[in-house]
PDB file of C-alpha atoms in Angstrom:
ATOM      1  CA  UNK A 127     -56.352  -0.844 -92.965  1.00  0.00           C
ATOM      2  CA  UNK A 128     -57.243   1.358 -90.299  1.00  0.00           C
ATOM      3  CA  UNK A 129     -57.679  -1.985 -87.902  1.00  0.00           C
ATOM      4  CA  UNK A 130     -54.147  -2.839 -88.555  1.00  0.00           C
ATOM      5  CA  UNK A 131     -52.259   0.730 -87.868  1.00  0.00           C
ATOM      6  CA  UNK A 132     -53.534   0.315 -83.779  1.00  0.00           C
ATOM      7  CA  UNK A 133     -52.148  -2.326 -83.086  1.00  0.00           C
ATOM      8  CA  UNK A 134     -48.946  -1.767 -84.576  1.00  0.00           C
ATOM      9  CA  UNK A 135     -48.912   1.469 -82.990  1.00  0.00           C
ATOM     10  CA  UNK A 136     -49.713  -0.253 -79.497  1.00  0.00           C
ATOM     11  CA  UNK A 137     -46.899  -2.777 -79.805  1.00  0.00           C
ATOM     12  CA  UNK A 138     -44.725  -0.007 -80.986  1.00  0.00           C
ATOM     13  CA  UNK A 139     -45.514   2.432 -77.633  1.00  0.00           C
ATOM     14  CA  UNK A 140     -45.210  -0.969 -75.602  1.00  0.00           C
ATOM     15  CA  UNK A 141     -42.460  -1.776 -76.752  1.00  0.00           C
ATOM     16  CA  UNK A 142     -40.544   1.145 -76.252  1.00  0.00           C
ATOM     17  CA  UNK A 143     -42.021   1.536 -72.338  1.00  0.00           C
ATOM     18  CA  UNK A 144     -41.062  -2.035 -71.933  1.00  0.00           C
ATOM     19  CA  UNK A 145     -37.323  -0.923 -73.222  1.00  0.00           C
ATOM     20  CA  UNK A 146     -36.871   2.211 -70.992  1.00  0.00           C
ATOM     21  CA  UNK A 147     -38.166   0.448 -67.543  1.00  0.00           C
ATOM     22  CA  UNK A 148     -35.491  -3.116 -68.455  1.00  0.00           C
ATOM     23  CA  UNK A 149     -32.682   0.226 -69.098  1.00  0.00           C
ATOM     24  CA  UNK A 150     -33.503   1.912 -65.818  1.00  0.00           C
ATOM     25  CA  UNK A 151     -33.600  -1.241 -64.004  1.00  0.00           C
ATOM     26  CA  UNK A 152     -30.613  -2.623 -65.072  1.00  0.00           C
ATOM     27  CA  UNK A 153     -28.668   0.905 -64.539  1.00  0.00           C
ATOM     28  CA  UNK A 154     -30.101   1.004 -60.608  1.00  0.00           C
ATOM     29  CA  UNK A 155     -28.161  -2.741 -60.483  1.00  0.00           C
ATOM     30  CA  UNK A 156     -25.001  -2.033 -61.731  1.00  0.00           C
ATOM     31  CA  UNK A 157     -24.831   1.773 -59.985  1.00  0.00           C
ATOM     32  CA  UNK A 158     -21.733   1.563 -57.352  1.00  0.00           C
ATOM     33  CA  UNK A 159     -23.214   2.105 -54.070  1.00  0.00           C
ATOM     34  CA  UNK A 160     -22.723   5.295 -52.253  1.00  0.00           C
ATOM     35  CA  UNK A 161     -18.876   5.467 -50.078  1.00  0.00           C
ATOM     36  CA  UNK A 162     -19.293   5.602 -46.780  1.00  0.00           C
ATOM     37  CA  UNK A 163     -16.757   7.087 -44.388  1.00  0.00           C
ATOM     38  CA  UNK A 164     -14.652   4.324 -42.179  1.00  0.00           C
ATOM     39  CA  UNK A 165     -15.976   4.298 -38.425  1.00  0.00           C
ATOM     40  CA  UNK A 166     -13.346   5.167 -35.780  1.00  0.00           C
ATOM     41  CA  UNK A 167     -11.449   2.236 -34.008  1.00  0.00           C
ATOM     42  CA  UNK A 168     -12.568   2.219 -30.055  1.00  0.00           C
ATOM     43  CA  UNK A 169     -10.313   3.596 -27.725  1.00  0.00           C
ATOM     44  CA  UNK A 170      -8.326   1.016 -25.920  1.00  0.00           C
ATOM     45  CA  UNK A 171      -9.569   0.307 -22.395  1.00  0.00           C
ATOM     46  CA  UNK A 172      -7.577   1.688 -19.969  1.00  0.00           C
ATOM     47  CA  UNK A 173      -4.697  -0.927 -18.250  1.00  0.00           C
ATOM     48  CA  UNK A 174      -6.264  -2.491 -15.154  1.00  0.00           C
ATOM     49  CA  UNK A 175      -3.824  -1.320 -11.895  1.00  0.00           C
ATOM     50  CA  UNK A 176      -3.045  -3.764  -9.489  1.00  0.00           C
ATOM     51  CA  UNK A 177      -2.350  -2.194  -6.230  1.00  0.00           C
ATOM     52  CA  UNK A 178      -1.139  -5.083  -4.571  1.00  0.00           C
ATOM     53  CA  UNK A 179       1.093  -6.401  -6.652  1.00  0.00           C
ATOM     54  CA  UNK A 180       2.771  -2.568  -7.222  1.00  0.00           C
ATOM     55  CA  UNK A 181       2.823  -2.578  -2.796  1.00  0.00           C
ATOM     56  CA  UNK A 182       4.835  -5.830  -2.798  1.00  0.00           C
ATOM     57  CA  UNK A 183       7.201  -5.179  -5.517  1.00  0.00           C
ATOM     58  CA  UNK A 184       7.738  -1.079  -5.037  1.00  0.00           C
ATOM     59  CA  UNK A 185       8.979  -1.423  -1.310  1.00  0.00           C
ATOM     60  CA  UNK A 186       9.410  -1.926   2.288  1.00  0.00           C
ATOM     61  CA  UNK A 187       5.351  -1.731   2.705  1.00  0.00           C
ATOM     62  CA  UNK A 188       4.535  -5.085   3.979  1.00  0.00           C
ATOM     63  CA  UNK A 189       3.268  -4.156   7.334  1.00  0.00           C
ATOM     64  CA  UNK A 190       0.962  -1.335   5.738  1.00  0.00           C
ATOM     65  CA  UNK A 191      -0.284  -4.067   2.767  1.00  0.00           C
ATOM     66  CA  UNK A 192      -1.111  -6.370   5.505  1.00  0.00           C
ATOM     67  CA  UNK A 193      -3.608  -3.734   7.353  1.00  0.00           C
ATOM     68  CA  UNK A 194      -5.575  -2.563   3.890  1.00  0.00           C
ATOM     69  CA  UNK A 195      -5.813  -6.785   3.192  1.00  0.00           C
ATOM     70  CA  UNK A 196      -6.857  -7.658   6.757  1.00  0.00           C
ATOM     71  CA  UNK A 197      -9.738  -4.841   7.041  1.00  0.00           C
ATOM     72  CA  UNK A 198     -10.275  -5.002   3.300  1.00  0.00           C
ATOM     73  CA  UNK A 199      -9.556  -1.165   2.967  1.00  0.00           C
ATOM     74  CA  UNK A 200      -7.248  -3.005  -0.339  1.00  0.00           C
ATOM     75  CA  UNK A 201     -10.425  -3.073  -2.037  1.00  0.00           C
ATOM     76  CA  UNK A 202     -11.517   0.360  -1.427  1.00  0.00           C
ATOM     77  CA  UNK A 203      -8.578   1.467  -3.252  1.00  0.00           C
ATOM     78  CA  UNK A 204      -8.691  -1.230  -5.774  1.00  0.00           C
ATOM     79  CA  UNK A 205     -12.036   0.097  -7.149  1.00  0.00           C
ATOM     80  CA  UNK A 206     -11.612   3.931  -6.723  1.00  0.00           C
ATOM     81  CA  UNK A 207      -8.236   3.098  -9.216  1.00  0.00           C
ATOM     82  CA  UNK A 208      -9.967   0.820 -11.907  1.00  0.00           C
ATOM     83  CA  UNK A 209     -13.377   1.460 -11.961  1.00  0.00           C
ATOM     84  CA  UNK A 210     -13.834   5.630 -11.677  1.00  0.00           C
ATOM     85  CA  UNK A 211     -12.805   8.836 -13.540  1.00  0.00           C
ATOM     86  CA  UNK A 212     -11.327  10.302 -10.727  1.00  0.00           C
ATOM     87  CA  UNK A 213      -8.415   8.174  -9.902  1.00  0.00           C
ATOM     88  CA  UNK A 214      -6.227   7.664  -6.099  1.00  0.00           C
ATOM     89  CA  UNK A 215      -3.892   8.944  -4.499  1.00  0.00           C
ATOM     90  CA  UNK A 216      -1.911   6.921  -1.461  1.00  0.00           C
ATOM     91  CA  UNK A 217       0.263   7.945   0.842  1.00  0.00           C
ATOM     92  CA  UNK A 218       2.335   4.573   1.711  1.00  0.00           C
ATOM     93  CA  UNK A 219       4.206   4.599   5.494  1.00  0.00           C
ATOM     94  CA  UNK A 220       7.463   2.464   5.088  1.00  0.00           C
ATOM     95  CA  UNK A 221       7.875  -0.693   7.800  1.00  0.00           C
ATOM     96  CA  UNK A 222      10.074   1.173   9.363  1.00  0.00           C
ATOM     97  CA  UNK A 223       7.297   3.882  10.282  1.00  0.00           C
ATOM     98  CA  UNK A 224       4.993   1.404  12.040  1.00  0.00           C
ATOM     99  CA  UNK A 225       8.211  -0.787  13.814  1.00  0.00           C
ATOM    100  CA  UNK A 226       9.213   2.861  15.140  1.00  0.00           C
ATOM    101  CA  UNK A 227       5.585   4.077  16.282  1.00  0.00           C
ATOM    102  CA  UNK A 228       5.418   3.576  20.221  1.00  0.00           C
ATOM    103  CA  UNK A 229       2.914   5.817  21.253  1.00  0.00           C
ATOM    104  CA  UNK A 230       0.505   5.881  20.219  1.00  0.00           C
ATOM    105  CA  UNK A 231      -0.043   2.273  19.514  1.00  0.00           C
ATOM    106  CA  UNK A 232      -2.532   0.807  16.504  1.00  0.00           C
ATOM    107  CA  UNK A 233      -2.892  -2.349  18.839  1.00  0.00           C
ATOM    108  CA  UNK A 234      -5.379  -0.574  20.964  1.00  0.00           C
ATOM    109  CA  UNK A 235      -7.629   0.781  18.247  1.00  0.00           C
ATOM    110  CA  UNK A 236     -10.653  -0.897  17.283  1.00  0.00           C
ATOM    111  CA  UNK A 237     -11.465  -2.358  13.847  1.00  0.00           C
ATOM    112  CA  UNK A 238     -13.949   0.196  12.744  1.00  0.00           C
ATOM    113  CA  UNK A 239     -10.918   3.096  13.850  1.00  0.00           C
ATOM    114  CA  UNK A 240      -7.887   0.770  12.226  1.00  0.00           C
ATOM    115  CA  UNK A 241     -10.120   0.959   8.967  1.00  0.00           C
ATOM    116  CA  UNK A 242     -10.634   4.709   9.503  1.00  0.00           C
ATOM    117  CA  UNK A 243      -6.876   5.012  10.132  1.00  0.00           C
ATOM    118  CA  UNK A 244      -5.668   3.508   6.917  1.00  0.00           C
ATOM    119  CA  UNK A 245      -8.513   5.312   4.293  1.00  0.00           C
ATOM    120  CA  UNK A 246      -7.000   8.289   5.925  1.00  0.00           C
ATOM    121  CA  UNK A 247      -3.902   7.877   3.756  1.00  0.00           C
ATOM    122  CA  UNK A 248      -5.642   7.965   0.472  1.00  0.00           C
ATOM    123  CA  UNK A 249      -7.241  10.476  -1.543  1.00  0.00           C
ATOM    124  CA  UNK A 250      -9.904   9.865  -4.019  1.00  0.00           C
ATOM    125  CA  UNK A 251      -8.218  11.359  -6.718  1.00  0.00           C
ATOM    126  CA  UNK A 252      -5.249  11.463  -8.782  1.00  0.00           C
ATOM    127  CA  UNK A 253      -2.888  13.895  -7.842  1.00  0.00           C
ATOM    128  CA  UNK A 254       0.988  14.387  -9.576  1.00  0.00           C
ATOM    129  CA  UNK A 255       3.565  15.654  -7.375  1.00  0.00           C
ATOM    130  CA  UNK A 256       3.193  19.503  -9.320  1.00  0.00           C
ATOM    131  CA  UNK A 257      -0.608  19.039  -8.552  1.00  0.00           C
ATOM    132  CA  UNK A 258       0.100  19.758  -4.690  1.00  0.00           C
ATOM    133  CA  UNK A 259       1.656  23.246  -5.099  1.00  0.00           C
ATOM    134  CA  UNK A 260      -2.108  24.506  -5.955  1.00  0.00           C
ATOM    135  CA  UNK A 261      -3.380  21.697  -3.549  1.00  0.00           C
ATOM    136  CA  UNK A 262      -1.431  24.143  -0.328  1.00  0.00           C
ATOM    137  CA  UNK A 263      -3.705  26.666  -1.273  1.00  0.00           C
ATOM    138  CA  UNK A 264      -6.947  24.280  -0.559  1.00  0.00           C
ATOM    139  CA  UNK A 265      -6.275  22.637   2.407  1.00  0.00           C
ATOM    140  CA  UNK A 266      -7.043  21.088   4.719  1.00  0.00           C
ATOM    141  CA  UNK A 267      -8.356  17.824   1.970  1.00  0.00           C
ATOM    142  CA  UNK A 268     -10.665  15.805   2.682  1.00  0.00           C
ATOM    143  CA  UNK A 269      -9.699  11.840   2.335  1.00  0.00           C
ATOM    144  CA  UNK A 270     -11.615   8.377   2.006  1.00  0.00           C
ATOM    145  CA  UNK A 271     -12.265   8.575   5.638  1.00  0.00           C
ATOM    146  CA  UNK A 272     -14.368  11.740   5.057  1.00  0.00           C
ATOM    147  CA  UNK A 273     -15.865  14.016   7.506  1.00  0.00           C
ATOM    148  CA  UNK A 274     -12.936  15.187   9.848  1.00  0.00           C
ATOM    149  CA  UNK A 275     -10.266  13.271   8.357  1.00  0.00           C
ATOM    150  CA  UNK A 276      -8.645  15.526   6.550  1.00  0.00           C
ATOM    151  CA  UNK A 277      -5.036  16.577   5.598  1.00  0.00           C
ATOM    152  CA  UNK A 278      -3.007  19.735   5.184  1.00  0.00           C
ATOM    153  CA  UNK A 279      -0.340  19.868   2.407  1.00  0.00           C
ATOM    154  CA  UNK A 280       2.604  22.837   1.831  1.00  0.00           C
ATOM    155  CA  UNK A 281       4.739  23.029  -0.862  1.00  0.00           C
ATOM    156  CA  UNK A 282       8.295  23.619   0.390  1.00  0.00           C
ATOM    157  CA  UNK A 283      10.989  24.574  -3.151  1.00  0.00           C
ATOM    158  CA  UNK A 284       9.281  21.221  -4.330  1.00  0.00           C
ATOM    159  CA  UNK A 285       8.970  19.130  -1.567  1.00  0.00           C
ATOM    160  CA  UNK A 286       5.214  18.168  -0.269  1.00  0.00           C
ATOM    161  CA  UNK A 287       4.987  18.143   3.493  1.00  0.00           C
ATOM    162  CA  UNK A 288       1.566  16.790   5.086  1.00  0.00           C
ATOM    163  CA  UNK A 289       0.261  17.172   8.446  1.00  0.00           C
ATOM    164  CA  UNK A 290      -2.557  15.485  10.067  1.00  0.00           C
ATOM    165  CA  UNK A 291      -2.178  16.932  13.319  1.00  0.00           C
ATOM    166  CA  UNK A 292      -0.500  14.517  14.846  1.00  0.00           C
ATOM    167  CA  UNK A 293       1.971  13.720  12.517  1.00  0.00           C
ATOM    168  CA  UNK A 294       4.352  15.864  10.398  1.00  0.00           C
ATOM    169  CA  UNK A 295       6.370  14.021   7.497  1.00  0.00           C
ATOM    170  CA  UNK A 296       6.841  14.752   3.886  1.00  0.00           C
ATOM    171  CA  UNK A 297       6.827  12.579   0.629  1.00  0.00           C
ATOM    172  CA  UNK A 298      10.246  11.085   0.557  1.00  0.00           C
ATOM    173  CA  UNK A 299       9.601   9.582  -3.194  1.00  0.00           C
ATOM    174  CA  UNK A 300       7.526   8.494  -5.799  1.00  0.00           C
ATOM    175  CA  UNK A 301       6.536   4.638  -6.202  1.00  0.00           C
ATOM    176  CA  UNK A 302       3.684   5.173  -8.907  1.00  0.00           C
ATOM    177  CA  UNK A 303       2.681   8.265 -10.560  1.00  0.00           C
ATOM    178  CA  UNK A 304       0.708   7.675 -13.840  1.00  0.00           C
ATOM    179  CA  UNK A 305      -2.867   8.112 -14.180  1.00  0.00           C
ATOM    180  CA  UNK A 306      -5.234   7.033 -12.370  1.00  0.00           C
ATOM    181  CA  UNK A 307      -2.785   6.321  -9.986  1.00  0.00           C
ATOM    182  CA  UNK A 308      -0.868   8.040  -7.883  1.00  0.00           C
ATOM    183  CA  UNK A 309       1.844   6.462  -4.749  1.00  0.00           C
ATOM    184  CA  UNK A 310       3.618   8.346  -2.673  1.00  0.00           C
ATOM    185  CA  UNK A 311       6.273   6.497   0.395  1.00  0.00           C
ATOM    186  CA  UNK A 312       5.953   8.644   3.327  1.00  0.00           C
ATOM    187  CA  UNK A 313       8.609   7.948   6.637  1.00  0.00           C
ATOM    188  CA  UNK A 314       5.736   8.055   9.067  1.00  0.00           C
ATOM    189  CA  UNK A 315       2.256   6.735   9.710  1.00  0.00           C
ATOM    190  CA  UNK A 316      -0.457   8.997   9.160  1.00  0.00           C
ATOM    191  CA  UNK A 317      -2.645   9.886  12.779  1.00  0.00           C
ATOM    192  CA  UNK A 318      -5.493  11.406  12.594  1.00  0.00           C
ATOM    193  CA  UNK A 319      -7.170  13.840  15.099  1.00  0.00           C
ATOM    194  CA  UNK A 320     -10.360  12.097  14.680  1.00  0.00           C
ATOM    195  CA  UNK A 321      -8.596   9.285  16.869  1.00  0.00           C
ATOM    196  CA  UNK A 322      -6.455  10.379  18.817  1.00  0.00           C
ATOM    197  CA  UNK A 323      -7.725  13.502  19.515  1.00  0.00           C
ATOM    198  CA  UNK A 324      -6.366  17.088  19.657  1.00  0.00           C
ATOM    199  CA  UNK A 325      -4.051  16.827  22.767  1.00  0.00           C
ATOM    200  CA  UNK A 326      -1.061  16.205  20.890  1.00  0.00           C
ATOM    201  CA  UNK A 327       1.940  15.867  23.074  1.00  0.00           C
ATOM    202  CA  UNK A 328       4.860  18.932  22.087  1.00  0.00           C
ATOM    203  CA  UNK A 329       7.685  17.733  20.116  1.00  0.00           C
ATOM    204  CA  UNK A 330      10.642  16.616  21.823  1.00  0.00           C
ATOM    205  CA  UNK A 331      13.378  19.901  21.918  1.00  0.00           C
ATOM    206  CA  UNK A 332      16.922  18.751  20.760  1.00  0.00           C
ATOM    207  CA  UNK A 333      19.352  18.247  23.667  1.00  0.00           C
ATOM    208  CA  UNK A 334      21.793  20.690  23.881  1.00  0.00           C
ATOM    209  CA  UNK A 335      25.405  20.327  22.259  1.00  0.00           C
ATOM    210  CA  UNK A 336      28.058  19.424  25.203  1.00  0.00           C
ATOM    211  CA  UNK A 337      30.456  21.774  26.607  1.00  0.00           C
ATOM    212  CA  UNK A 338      33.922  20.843  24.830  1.00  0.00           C
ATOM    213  CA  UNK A 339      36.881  21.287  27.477  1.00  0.00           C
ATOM    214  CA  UNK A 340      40.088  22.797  25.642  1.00  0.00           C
ATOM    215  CA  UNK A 341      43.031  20.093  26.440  1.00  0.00           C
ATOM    216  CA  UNK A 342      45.473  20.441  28.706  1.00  0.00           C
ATOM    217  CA  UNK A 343      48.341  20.976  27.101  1.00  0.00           C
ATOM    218  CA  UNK A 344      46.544  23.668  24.838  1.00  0.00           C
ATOM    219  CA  UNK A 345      48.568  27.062  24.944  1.00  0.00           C
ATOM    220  CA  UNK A 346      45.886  29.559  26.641  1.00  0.00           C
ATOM    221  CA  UNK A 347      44.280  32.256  24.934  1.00  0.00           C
ATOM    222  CA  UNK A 348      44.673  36.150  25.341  1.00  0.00           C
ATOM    223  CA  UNK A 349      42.094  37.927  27.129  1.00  0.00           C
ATOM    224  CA  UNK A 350      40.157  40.691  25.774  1.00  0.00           C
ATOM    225  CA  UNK A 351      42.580  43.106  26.517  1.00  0.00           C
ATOM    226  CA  UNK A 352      45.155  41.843  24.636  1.00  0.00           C
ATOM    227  CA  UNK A 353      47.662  40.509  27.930  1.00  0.00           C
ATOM    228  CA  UNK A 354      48.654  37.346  28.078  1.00  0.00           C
ATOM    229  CA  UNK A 355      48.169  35.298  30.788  1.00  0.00           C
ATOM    230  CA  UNK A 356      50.107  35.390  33.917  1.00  0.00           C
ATOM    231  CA  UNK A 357      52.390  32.632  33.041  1.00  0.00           C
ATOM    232  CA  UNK A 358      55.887  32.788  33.965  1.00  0.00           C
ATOM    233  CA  UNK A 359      58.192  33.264  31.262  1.00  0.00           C
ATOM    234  CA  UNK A 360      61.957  31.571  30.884  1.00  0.00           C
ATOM    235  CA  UNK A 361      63.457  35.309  30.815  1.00  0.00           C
ATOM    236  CA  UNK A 362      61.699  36.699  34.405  1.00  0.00           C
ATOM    237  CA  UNK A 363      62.621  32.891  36.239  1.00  0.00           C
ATOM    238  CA  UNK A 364      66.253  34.130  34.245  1.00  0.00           C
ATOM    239  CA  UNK A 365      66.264  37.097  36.213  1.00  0.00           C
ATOM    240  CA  UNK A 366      65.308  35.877  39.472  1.00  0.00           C
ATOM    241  CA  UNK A 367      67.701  33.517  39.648  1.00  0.00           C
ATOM    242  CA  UNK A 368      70.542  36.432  39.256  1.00  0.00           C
ATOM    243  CA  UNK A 369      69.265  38.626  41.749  1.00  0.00           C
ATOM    244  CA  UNK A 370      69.246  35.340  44.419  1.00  0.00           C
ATOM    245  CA  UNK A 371      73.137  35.050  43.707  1.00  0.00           C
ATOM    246  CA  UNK A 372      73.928  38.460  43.822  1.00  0.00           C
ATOM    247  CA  UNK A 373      71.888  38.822  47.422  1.00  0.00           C
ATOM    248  CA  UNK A 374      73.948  36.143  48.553  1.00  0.00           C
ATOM    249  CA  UNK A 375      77.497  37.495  47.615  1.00  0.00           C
ATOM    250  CA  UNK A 376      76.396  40.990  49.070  1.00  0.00           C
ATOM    251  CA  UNK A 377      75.664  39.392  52.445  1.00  0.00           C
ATOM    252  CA  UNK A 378      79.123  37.292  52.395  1.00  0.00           C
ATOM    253  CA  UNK A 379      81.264  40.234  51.919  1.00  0.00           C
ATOM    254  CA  UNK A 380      79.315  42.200  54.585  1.00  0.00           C
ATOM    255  CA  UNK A 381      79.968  39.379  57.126  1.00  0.00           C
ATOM    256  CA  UNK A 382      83.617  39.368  55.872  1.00  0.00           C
ATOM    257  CA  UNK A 383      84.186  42.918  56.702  1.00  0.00           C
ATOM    258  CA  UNK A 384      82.398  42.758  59.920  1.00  0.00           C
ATOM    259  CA  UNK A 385      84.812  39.891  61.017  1.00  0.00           C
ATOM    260  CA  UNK A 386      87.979  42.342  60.332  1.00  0.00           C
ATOM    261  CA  UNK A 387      86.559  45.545  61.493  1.00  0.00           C
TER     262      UNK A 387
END
């Protein structure tokens, strides 16, 4: 009897192990699995800036377009506005600017100073208009040509003037300000110091204002002490007349009086 109770009791303690491990099992299968929190979206790449394209449609900057393309400067610029944090700034001369620029002349430069010449109107960062009342305070700036090419900047009620030395002009408008880039149409082409050097010829005074004659017929004016000018009047040739007559008539009757005396 005591042969039969074991292995009942085995299957019995087997049984129930066999029971609880299938229960757990089956619970770990059909346990939801753990929420997990939805990743963020990337941010969207930033819109590539064609430079060129904005310089043909914006304005009158052929000329200016044609020197970055021809010394490849265009490039410069293109990477500095697509492929860094910092951003550009240009300052863009109108056609105008370079038909009106007679001396100096850019057809005597070399290549390595025309490409020196045209870095010097960018900056390699992005500056807003409001950005260049603090930027005063800083200058002179350094610009892509680096070392001496550099450019002063005042703030005048709103209105950014730059000098290079050689030139003095201001930002007449804005052809592209959002970030990273920044174009500014200035009326003349920028000259650095580095080229031409520091004997910059004085500006030009303005010719005086001609003399205006009064007319002719113009009544004159009183002097400072109030008289009026010694123009005969109709009353004094009045009286002059009177006193001929009477001069005459005097000197008849004396000659008639003499005859009967």
């Amino acid at each position: 009897m005591k042969n039969m109770e074991f292995p009942m009791t085995f299957f019995m303690v087997f049984s129930t192990l066999l029971f609880l491990c299938s229960s757990s099992a089956y619970a770990q299968k059909t346990a939801l699995p753990p929420s997990m929190s939805p990743t963020p979206a990337p941010a969207p790449a930033p819109e590539y800036v064609n430079l060129t394209d904005l310089l043909t449609v914006a304005g009158p900057f052929h000329t200016f377009l044609s020197y970055l393309e021809s010394t490849k400067v265009i490039e410069t610029f293109q990477n500095q506005a697509n492929n860094t944090e910092e951003g550009i700034t240009l300052f863009v001369p109108k056609d105008t600017a370079f038909s009106s620029l007679k001396k100096p002349s850019l057809s005597n430069l070399t290549k390595d100073q025309l490409k020196s010449l045209l870095l010097f109107h960018g900056l390699p960062h992005y500056y807003s208009l409001s950005d260049f009342k603090n930027l005063s305070q800083s200058s002179p700036i350094p610009t892509f040509a680096g070392g001496r090419y550099t450019l002063n900047f005042t703030d005048v009620s709103g209105t950014v003037h730059i000098s290079s030395g050689w030139t003095d002009t201001k930002v007449s408008s804005s052809v592209h300000s959002t970030d990273p880039v920044a174009i500014y149409q200035v009326d003349k082409v920028l000259l650095p110091e580095a080229i031409f050097g520091t004997d910059i010829p004085p500006t030009a005074a303005p010719a005086p204002s001609p003399d205006i004659a009064p007319a002719a017929d113009s009544p004159s004016e009183r002097t400072a002490e109030g008289k009026s000018s010694p123009t005969s009047s109709p009353n004094s040739s009045y009286r002059m007349i009177s006193w001929g007559i009477w001069s005459h008539m005097v000197l008849a009757l004396s000659g008639v009086m003499v005859l009967f005396l």
